[in-house]
Amino acid sequence: MSAPSPAAPLPGRAKDASPSFTAFGLRAEAEPLAPGLHIVATPIGNLKDISFRALATLAAADAVLAEDTRTSKTLLAHYGIATPLLPYHEHNAAQMRPKILEKLRQGGRLALISDAGTPLVSDPGYKLVAELVAEGLPVTGIPGPSAVLAALVLAGLPTDRFFFEGFLPPKSAARKARLTELSTIPGTLVFFESPRRLAEMLGDAAMVLGERPGAVARELTKYYENVRRGALSELAAHYGESEEARGEIVVIIGPPDAAALAPSGATLDEALRAALETLSLKEAVAQVTAASGQPRRLVYARALELTRTP
């Protein structure tokens, strides 16, 4: 029985091709690129939102791995970049990864982009990077646009702590269940959402999370960019009554009040009793303080009271 033939190697740049790009009407040669995978953030709408480093990387790579080559072709053409485009998405990733790994083992220089924004954030690429890290192969990040951060800084809500959830489940029951799980996170919540589900999602969020402040950011960096702010019920009513929202959407929801996160006295006592069964008073207080977020002096006073109670 004959051995299976090896996978066909990845196609790459022609040997006589000179890596270059065009910006502000000027042609620039790209410096040689270090071997490895280069994760390149690309514009989320406005093609001007790209760095010179990103352009040079895309120009100098042997090939660009793109989620959708039709979308990415527009970006490369706009900046006069002739690097070959290869598809890498959730449907072909399992077949492409071995070829990509072999190319990089041989010292290849590949760039990875998504349709828009920063790759791996709700886009393909995590498994590829994990395998590269496991093998000790070089991975470089070229930072840039991100819809998550762009929406967060425009929302007018706390940014010191935030949690990115991505897309919630499409069905209301599952969505409410997940929102309930997220309700105690002491930070701003960030979601992606489909235009056709936006009003429903906001209504469920208002029902589960209460009247928290929120913001809906649409078409960021594009001509019709819009950010609407208000209480969740107000936002749900607006998008329920108006025409269906269009474009790419990020929903930001403010954190819960500190009072809403505070455990009841009974809950605190229960946690302390459980901890005191196996830990010293000092250790039990430290553990419950960390878990509950309550002031140590309050937890310590309650623990003393419990140890004195017969």
Coordinates of C-alpha atoms in Angstrom, one line a residue:
M1 CA 0.0 0.0 0.0
S2 CA 1.5 3.3 -1.1
A3 CA 2.0 6.1 1.4
P4 CA -0.5 9.1 1.2
S5 CA 0.8 12.0 -0.8
P6 CA 1.7 15.1 1.2
A7 CA -0.7 18.0 1.2
A8 CA 0.0 20.5 -1.5
P9 CA 2.1 23.5 -0.3
L10 CA 0.6 26.9 0.1
P11 CA 1.0 29.1 -3.0
G12 CA 2.9 32.3 -2.3
R13 CA 4.4 35.4 -3.8
A14 CA 6.3 35.3 -7.1
K15 CA 10.1 35.4 -6.5
D16 CA 10.6 38.5 -8.6
A17 CA 7.7 40.4 -7.0
S18 CA 8.8 43.5 -5.2
P19 CA 6.7 44.0 -2.0
S20 CA 5.3 47.5 -1.9
F21 CA 2.2 49.5 -1.1
T22 CA 0.7 52.9 -2.0
A23 CA -0.4 55.5 0.5
F24 CA -1.2 59.2 0.0
G25 CA -0.4 58.7 -3.7
L26 CA 3.1 57.6 -2.9
R27 CA 4.6 54.2 -3.6
A28 CA 6.7 52.7 -0.7
E29 CA 8.7 49.6 -0.6
A30 CA 8.0 47.3 2.3
E31 CA 10.9 46.1 4.5
P32 CA 11.6 42.4 4.7
L33 CA 9.2 40.7 7.2
A34 CA 10.4 38.4 10.0
P35 CA 9.3 34.7 9.7
G36 CA 6.1 33.7 11.5
L37 CA 2.4 34.5 11.6
H38 CA 1.5 38.2 11.7
I39 CA -2.0 38.9 13.0
V40 CA -3.0 42.2 11.3
A41 CA -6.0 44.4 12.4
T42 CA -7.8 46.0 9.5
P43 CA -10.4 48.8 9.2
I44 CA -13.9 48.1 10.4
G45 CA -15.3 50.5 7.8
N46 CA -13.2 53.5 7.0
L47 CA -10.2 52.3 4.9
K48 CA -8.1 55.2 6.3
D49 CA -8.0 53.4 9.7
I50 CA -5.0 51.3 9.0
S51 CA -1.4 51.7 10.2
F52 CA 1.7 52.0 8.0
R53 CA 3.0 48.9 9.9
A54 CA -0.1 47.0 8.9
L55 CA 0.3 48.0 5.2
A56 CA 4.0 47.1 5.2
T57 CA 3.2 43.7 6.8
L58 CA 0.5 42.9 4.3
A59 CA 2.8 43.9 1.4
A60 CA 5.8 41.9 2.6
A61 CA 4.0 38.7 3.6
D62 CA 4.3 35.6 1.4
A63 CA 0.5 35.4 1.5
V64 CA -2.4 36.9 3.4
L65 CA -4.8 34.5 5.1
A66 CA -8.3 36.1 4.8
E67 CA -11.7 35.2 6.2
D68 CA -13.3 36.3 2.9
T69 CA -10.9 37.0 0.0
R70 CA -13.6 39.0 -1.8
T71 CA -13.8 41.5 1.0
S72 CA -10.1 41.6 1.6
K73 CA -9.3 42.1 -2.1
T74 CA -10.9 45.6 -1.9
L75 CA -8.5 46.6 1.0
L76 CA -5.4 45.3 -0.8
A77 CA -6.3 46.8 -4.1
H78 CA -7.0 50.2 -2.4
Y79 CA -3.4 50.3 -1.2
G80 CA -1.8 48.7 -4.3
I81 CA -0.8 45.5 -2.5
A82 CA -0.2 42.5 -4.7
T83 CA 0.3 39.8 -2.0
P84 CA -1.6 36.6 -2.8
L85 CA -4.8 36.1 -0.8
L86 CA -5.7 32.7 0.6
P87 CA -9.0 31.8 2.3
Y88 CA -8.9 30.8 5.9
H89 CA -12.3 30.5 7.6
E90 CA -14.3 28.2 9.9
H91 CA -15.3 25.9 7.0
N92 CA -11.8 25.2 5.7
A93 CA -9.7 25.8 8.8
A94 CA -9.1 22.1 9.6
Q95 CA -7.8 21.5 6.1
M96 CA -5.7 24.7 5.9
R97 CA -4.0 24.6 9.3
P98 CA -1.6 21.7 8.5
K99 CA -0.5 23.6 5.3
I100 CA -0.1 26.8 7.2
L101 CA 1.9 25.2 10.0
E102 CA 4.2 23.5 7.5
K103 CA 4.8 26.8 5.7
L104 CA 5.7 28.5 9.0
R105 CA 8.0 25.6 10.1
Q106 CA 9.9 26.3 6.9
G107 CA 10.4 30.0 7.8
G108 CA 7.4 31.3 5.9
R109 CA 5.9 34.8 6.5
L110 CA 2.1 34.8 6.6
A111 CA -0.4 37.6 7.5
L112 CA -3.8 36.7 9.0
I113 CA -6.7 39.1 8.7
S114 CA -10.5 38.9 9.2
D115 CA -13.2 40.7 7.3
A116 CA -12.7 43.7 9.5
G117 CA -11.2 44.6 12.8
T118 CA -8.9 42.5 15.0
P119 CA -8.6 38.8 14.1
L120 CA -9.6 36.2 16.6
V121 CA -12.2 38.5 18.3
S122 CA -15.3 36.6 17.2
D123 CA -13.4 35.5 14.1
P124 CA -11.4 32.4 13.1
G125 CA -7.8 32.0 14.1
Y126 CA -7.7 30.9 17.8
K127 CA -6.9 27.3 17.1
L128 CA -4.2 28.2 14.6
V129 CA -2.5 30.6 17.1
A130 CA -2.8 27.9 19.9
E131 CA -1.0 25.4 17.7
L132 CA 1.7 27.8 16.8
V133 CA 2.2 28.7 20.5
A134 CA 2.4 25.0 21.4
E135 CA 5.1 24.4 18.7
G136 CA 7.0 27.5 19.7
L137 CA 6.6 29.1 16.3
P138 CA 6.6 33.0 16.2
V139 CA 3.4 34.9 16.3
T140 CA 3.3 38.7 16.0
G141 CA 0.4 41.1 16.6
I142 CA -0.1 44.3 14.6
P143 CA -2.7 46.2 16.6
G144 CA -5.4 48.4 15.2
P145 CA -9.2 48.8 14.8
S146 CA -11.6 47.0 17.0
A147 CA -15.4 47.4 17.0
V148 CA -15.5 46.4 20.7
L149 CA -13.1 49.2 21.9
A150 CA -14.5 51.8 19.5
A151 CA -18.1 51.2 20.8
L152 CA -16.9 51.1 24.4
V153 CA -15.2 54.5 24.3
L154 CA -18.2 56.1 22.6
A155 CA -20.9 54.7 24.9
G156 CA -20.2 57.0 27.8
L157 CA -20.3 54.1 30.3
P158 CA -17.6 52.8 32.6
T159 CA -14.5 51.4 30.8
D160 CA -12.3 50.4 33.8
R161 CA -13.8 46.9 33.7
F162 CA -15.7 45.3 30.8
F163 CA -16.7 41.9 29.7
F164 CA -17.0 41.0 26.0
E165 CA -19.7 38.3 25.4
G166 CA -19.9 38.4 21.6
F167 CA -23.3 37.2 20.3
L168 CA -26.0 36.1 22.7
P169 CA -28.1 33.0 21.8
P170 CA -30.7 33.8 19.1
K171 CA -33.7 32.3 21.0
S172 CA -35.3 34.4 23.8
A173 CA -35.3 31.7 26.5
A174 CA -31.6 30.8 26.0
R175 CA -30.7 34.5 25.7
K176 CA -32.5 35.3 29.0
A177 CA -30.7 32.4 30.7
R178 CA -27.3 33.7 29.6
L179 CA -28.1 37.3 30.6
T180 CA -29.0 36.0 34.0
E181 CA -25.6 34.4 34.2
L182 CA -24.0 37.7 33.2
S183 CA -26.1 39.8 35.5
T184 CA -23.6 39.7 38.5
I185 CA -20.5 40.6 36.5
P186 CA -19.2 43.9 38.1
G187 CA -18.4 45.6 34.8
T188 CA -19.7 47.0 31.6
L189 CA -21.1 44.3 29.2
V190 CA -20.3 44.3 25.4
F191 CA -22.2 42.4 22.8
F192 CA -22.4 42.0 19.1
E193 CA -26.0 41.7 17.7
S194 CA -27.8 41.1 14.5
P195 CA -30.0 44.0 13.3
R196 CA -33.1 41.8 13.0
R197 CA -32.7 40.7 16.7
L198 CA -31.7 44.0 18.2
A199 CA -35.1 45.1 19.6
E200 CA -35.8 41.6 21.0
M201 CA -32.3 41.4 22.6
L202 CA -32.7 44.8 24.2
G203 CA -36.1 43.9 25.6
D204 CA -34.8 40.7 27.1
A205 CA -31.9 42.6 28.6
A206 CA -34.2 45.1 30.2
M207 CA -36.3 42.3 31.6
V208 CA -33.4 40.4 33.1
L209 CA -30.9 43.2 34.0
G210 CA -33.4 46.0 34.9
E211 CA -33.1 49.6 33.9
R212 CA -29.4 49.8 33.3
P213 CA -28.0 52.4 31.0
G214 CA -27.0 51.2 27.6
A215 CA -25.8 52.3 24.1
V216 CA -26.3 50.9 20.6
A217 CA -23.4 51.7 18.3
R218 CA -24.1 51.1 14.6
E219 CA -21.9 51.3 11.5
L220 CA -18.9 52.5 13.4
T221 CA -16.3 54.5 11.3
K222 CA -18.7 54.4 8.3
Y223 CA -20.7 57.2 6.7
Y224 CA -23.9 56.3 8.7
E225 CA -22.2 55.9 12.1
N226 CA -24.7 56.3 14.9
V227 CA -24.6 55.9 18.7
R228 CA -27.9 55.9 20.6
R229 CA -27.8 56.0 24.4
G230 CA -30.4 55.5 27.0
A231 CA -32.0 53.1 29.5
L232 CA -32.4 49.6 28.1
S233 CA -36.2 49.8 28.0
E234 CA -36.0 53.1 26.1
L235 CA -33.6 51.6 23.6
A236 CA -35.8 48.5 23.2
A237 CA -38.9 50.6 22.6
H238 CA -37.0 52.8 20.0
Y239 CA -35.8 49.9 17.9
G240 CA -39.0 48.0 18.3
E241 CA -41.0 50.9 16.9
S242 CA -38.6 52.2 14.3
E243 CA -37.5 50.5 11.1
E244 CA -35.1 47.6 11.5
A245 CA -31.7 48.8 12.4
R246 CA -29.1 48.2 9.6
G247 CA -25.4 47.4 9.6
E248 CA -23.0 46.0 12.1
I249 CA -24.1 46.6 15.7
V250 CA -22.4 46.7 19.1
V251 CA -24.5 46.9 22.3
I252 CA -23.0 48.3 25.5
I253 CA -24.7 47.8 28.8
G254 CA -23.6 49.5 32.0
P255 CA -22.6 47.5 35.1
P256 CA -25.0 46.7 38.0
D257 CA -25.2 48.9 41.0
A258 CA -22.9 47.9 43.9
A259 CA -26.0 47.3 46.0
A260 CA -27.4 44.8 43.6
L261 CA -24.2 42.8 43.9
A262 CA -24.0 42.8 47.7
P263 CA -24.9 39.4 49.1
S264 CA -27.7 39.2 51.7
G265 CA -26.8 38.7 55.3
A266 CA -28.1 35.1 55.1
T267 CA -25.9 34.4 52.0
L268 CA -22.8 35.9 53.7
D269 CA -23.4 33.8 56.8
E270 CA -23.8 30.7 54.7
A271 CA -20.5 31.3 53.0
L272 CA -18.7 32.0 56.3
R273 CA -20.1 28.8 58.0
A274 CA -19.0 26.7 55.0
A275 CA -15.5 28.3 55.0
L276 CA -15.1 28.0 58.8
E277 CA -15.7 24.2 58.7
T278 CA -12.3 23.7 57.0
L279 CA -10.4 27.0 57.5
S280 CA -9.1 29.1 60.3
L281 CA -11.0 32.3 61.1
K282 CA -8.4 34.4 59.3
E283 CA -8.4 32.2 56.2
A284 CA -12.2 32.0 56.1
V285 CA -12.5 35.8 56.3
A286 CA -10.0 36.2 53.5
Q287 CA -11.7 33.7 51.2
V288 CA -15.2 35.1 51.7
T289 CA -14.0 38.7 51.4
A290 CA -12.4 37.9 48.0
A291 CA -15.5 36.0 46.8
S292 CA -18.1 38.4 48.0
G293 CA -16.4 41.7 47.3
Q294 CA -17.5 43.0 50.7
P295 CA -15.3 45.0 53.1
R296 CA -13.0 42.8 55.1
R297 CA -14.0 44.5 58.4
L298 CA -17.7 43.7 57.7
V299 CA -16.9 40.0 56.9
Y300 CA -14.6 39.8 59.9
A301 CA -17.2 41.2 62.3
R302 CA -19.8 38.8 61.0
A303 CA -17.4 35.8 61.3
L304 CA -16.6 36.7 64.9
E305 CA -20.3 36.9 65.7
L306 CA -20.9 33.4 64.2
T307 CA -18.0 31.8 66.1
R308 CA -19.4 33.2 69.4
T309 CA -22.9 31.9 68.7
P310 CA -23.5 28.5 70.3

